[in-house]
Coordinates of C-alpha atoms in Angstrom, one line a residue:
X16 CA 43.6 -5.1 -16.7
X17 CA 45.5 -5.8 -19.8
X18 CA 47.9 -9.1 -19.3
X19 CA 49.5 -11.1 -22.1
X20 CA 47.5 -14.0 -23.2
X21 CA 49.7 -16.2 -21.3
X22 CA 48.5 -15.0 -18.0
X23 CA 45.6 -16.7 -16.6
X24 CA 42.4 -14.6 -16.3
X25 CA 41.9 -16.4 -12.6
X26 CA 44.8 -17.3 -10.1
X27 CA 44.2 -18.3 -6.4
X28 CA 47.0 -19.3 -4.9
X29 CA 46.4 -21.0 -1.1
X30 CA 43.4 -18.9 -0.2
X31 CA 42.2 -19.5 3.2
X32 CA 39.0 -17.1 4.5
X33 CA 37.9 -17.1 8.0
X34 CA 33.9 -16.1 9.5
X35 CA 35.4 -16.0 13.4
X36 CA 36.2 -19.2 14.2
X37 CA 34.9 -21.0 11.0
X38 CA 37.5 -21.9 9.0
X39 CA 35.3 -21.6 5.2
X40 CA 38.2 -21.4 2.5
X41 CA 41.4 -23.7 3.6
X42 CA 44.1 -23.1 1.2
X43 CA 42.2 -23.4 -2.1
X44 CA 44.2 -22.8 -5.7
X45 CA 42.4 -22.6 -8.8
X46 CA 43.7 -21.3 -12.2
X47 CA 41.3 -20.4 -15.0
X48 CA 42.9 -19.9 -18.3
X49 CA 41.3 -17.2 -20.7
X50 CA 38.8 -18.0 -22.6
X51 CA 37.9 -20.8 -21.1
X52 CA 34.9 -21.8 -18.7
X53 CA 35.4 -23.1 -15.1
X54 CA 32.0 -25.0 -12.9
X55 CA 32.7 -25.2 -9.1
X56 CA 30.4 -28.4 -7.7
X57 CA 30.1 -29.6 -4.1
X58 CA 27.9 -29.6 -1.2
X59 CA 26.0 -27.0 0.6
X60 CA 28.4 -25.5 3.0
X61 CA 31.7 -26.5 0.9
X62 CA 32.6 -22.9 0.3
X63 CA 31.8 -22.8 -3.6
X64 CA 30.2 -19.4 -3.0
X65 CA 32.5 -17.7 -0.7
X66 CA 35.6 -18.4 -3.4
X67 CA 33.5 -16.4 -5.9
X68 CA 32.7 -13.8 -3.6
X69 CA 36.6 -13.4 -2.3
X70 CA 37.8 -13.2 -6.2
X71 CA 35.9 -9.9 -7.0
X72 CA 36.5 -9.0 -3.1
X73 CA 32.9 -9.0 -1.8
X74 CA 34.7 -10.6 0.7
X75 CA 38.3 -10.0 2.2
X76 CA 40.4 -13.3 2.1
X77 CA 42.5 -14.1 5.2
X78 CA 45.5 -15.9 3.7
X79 CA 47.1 -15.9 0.3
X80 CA 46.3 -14.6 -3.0
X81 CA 44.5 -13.7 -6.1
X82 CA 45.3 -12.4 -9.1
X83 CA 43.0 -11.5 -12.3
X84 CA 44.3 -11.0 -15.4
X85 CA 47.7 -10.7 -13.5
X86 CA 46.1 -7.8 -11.3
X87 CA 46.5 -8.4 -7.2
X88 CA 42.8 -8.5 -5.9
X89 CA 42.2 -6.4 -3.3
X90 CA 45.8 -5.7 -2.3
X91 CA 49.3 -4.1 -2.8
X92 CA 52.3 -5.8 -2.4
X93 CA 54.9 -4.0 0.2
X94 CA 57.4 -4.0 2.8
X95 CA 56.5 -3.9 7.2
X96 CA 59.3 -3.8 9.4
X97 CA 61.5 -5.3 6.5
X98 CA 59.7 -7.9 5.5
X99 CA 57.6 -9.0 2.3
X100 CA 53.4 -7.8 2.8
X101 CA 50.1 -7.3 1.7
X102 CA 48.6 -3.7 2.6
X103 CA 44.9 -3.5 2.1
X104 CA 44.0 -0.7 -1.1
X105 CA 41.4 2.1 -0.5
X106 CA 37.8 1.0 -1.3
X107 CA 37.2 3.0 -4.3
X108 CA 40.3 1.6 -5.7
X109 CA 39.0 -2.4 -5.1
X110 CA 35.5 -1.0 -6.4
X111 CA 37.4 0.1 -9.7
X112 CA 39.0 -3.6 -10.0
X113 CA 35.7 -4.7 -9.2
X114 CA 33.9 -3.2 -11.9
X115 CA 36.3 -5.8 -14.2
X116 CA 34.4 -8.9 -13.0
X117 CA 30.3 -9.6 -13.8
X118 CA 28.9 -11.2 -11.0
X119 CA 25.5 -12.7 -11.3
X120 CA 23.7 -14.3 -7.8
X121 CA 21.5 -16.3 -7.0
X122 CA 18.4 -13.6 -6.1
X123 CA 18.9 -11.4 -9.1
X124 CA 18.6 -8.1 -7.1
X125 CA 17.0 -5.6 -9.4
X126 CA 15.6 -2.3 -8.1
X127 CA 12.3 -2.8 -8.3
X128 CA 11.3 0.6 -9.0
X129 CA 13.3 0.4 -12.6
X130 CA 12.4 -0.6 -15.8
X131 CA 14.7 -3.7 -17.7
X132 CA 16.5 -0.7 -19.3
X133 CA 17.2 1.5 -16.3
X134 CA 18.5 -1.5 -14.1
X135 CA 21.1 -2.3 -16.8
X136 CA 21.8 1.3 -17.2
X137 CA 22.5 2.9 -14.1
X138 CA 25.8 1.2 -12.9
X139 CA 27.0 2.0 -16.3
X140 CA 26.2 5.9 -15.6
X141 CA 27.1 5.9 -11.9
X142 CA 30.5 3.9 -11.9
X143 CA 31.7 4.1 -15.3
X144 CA 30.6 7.7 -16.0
X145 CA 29.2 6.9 -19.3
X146 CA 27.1 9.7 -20.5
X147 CA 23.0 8.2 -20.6
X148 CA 22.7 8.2 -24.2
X149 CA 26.2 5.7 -24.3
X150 CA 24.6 3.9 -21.2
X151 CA 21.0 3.6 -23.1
X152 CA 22.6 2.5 -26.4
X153 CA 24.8 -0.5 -24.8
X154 CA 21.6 -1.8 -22.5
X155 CA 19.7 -2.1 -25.6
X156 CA 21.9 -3.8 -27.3
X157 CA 22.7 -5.7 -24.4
X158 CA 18.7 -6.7 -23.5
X159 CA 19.0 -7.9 -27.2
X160 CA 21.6 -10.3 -26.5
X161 CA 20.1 -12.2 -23.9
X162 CA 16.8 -12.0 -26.0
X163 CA 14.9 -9.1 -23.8
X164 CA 14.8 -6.6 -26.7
X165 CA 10.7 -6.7 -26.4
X166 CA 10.8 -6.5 -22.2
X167 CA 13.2 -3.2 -22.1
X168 CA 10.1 -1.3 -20.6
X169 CA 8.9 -3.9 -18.2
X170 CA 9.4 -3.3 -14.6
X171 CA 10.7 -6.2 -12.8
X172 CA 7.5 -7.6 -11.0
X173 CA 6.5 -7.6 -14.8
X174 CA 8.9 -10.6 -15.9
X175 CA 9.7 -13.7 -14.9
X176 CA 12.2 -15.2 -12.7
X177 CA 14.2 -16.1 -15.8
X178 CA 13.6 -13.4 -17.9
X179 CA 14.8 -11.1 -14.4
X180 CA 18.5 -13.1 -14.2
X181 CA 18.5 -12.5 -17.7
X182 CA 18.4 -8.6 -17.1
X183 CA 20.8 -9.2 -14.3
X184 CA 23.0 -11.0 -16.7
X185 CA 22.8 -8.1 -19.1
X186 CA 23.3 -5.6 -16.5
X187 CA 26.7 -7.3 -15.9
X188 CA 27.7 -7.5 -19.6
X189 CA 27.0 -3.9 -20.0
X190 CA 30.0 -3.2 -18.0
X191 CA 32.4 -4.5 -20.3
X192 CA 34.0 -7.3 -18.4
X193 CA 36.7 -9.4 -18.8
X194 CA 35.4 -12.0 -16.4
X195 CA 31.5 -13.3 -15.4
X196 CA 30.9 -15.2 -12.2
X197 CA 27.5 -17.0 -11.6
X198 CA 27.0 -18.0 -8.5
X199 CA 23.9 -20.8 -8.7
X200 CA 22.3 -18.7 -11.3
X201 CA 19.4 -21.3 -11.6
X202 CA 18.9 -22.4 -8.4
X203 CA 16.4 -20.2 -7.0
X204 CA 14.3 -20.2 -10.5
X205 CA 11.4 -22.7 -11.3
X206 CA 12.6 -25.7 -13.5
X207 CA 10.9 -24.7 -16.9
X208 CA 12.8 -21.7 -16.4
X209 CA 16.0 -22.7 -16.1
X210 CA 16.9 -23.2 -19.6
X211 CA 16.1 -20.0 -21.0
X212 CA 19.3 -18.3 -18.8
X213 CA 21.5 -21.6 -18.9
X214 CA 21.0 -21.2 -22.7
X215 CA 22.0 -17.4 -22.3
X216 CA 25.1 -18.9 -20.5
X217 CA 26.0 -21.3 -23.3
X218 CA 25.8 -18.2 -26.2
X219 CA 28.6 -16.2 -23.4
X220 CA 30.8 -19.3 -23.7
X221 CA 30.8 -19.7 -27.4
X222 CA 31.9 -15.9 -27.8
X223 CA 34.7 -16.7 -25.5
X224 CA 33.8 -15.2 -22.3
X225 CA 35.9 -16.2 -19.3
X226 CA 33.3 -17.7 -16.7
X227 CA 33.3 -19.2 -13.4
X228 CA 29.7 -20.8 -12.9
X229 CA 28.9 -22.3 -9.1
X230 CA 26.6 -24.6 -10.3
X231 CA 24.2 -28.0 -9.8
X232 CA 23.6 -28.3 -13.2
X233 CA 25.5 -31.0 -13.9
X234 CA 24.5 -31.4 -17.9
X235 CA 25.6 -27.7 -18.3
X236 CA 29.1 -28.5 -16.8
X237 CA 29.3 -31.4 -18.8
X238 CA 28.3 -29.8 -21.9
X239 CA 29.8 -25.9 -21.3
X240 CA 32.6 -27.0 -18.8
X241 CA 36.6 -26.6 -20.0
X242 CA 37.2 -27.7 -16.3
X243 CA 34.9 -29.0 -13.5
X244 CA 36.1 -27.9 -9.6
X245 CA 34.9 -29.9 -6.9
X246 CA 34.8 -28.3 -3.5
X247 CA 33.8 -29.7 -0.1
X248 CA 34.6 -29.0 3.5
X249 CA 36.5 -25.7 2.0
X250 CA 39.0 -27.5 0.1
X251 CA 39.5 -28.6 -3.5
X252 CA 39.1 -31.6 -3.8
X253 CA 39.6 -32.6 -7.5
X254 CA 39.4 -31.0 -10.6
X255 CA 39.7 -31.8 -14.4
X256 CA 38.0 -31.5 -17.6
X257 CA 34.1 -33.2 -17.6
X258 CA 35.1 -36.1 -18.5
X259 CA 37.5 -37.2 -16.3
X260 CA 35.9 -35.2 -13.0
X261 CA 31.9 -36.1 -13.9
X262 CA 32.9 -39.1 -15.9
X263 CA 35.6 -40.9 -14.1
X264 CA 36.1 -39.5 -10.6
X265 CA 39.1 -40.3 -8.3
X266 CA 38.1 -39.2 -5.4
X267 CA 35.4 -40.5 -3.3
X268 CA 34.0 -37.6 -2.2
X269 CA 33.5 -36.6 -5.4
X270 CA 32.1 -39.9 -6.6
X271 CA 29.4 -39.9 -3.6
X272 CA 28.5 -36.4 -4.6
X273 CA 27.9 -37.3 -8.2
X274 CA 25.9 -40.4 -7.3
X275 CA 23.4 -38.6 -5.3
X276 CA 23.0 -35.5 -7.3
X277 CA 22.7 -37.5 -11.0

């Protein structure tokens, strides 16, 4: 993926995803410029997650489209019986797109049985055929980064829950993306943990990393944030910079969201 500048790293254009008869994702558009950093609030349920999830095609959208870095996600564009359409590409080709966008979850999903080094290391050998030695040399640098140069030897059930989404951070950079998604990095760590990987976050955003953070931490959007999304019932429902979303809210879905969260 190698668009102009002009072209936005993120475009969703009236995405709609269905689970059966649950209607999650209604139509929802979002545009995240380069360079810049994006926070998704709302409630539980509001779809925050499933967005990320359909933009690096864990999950297949039912309705409209997205683009990153002026790539179609998950797609080609064709013709059926004469008309306009989408036809679905092969999985190894959406795994290749895939491998463009860092995703970080919530449970930080680390093989257990690997050291700090080898869990950054192996998707780098397995899916972009680096040779070990390139693979070793960029996780070391990369455990350095997030400040694990000292743990590269520890086995997961050695380090904290911090210091374990901080591997899972670097075993995303490692890959060479052009585009991180957290999806509630934080939430599922204990609170004098959580600044050690939001700070981690903050250097990525500095250096100009494109990010898309599902998030409750409000301070960090309003610190880290270019634009703040708020989602609920599967719809955006207002977005802005942190000032005028967090600061001075329109809507009042938005405003009773803020009110019990600050």
């Amino acid at each position: 993926m190698t668009a102009g500048p002009d072209v936005p790293m993120v475009s969703i254009e009236g995405v709609h995803k269905w689970y059966g008869h649950h209607h999650v994702l209604r139509g929802i558009d979002l545009t995240v410029p380069k360079g810049t950093v994006a926070t998704v609030l709302g409630p539980s349920g509001s779809g925050k997650s499933t967005a990320l999830r359909c933009i690096n095609q864990l999950e297949e959208i039912g309705a409209g489209r997205i683009h990153v870095d002026g790539a179609l996600m998950g797609y080609r564009e064709g013709v059926h019986r004469g008309r306009p359409a989408l036809f679905r590409l092969h999985p190894r080709q959406i795994a290749q797109q895939r491998a463009n966008v860092g995703m970080v979850f919530q449970r930080f999903n680390l093989f257990p049985h690997m050291t700090a080094l080898g869990n950054v290391t192996e998707a780098q050998v397995q899916v972009l055929r680096r040779t070990k030695e390139e693979a070793y040399q960029r996780s070391l640098a990369m455990l350095e980064r997030v400040g694990l140069g000292d743990h590269v030897d520890h086995y997961p059930a050695q380090l904290s829950g911090g210091q374990q989404q901080r591997v899972a951070i670097a075993r995303a950079l490692a890959m060479d993306p052009e585009l991180m998604l957290f999806d509630e990095p934080t939430s599922a760590l204990d609170p004098e943990l959580v600044g050690e990987v939001l700070s981690v976050m903050r250097d990525l955003a500095e250096s100009g990393m494109t990010m898309i953070v599902v998030t409750h931490e409000i301070g960090f959007a309003r610190e880290v944030a270019d634009q703040v999304v708020f989602m609920a019932e599967g719809v955006v429902v207002e977005q802005g910079t942190p000032d005028e979303v967090l600061g001075n809210p329109r809507e009042p879905r938005t405003r009773d969201f803020l009110a019990k969260v600050l």
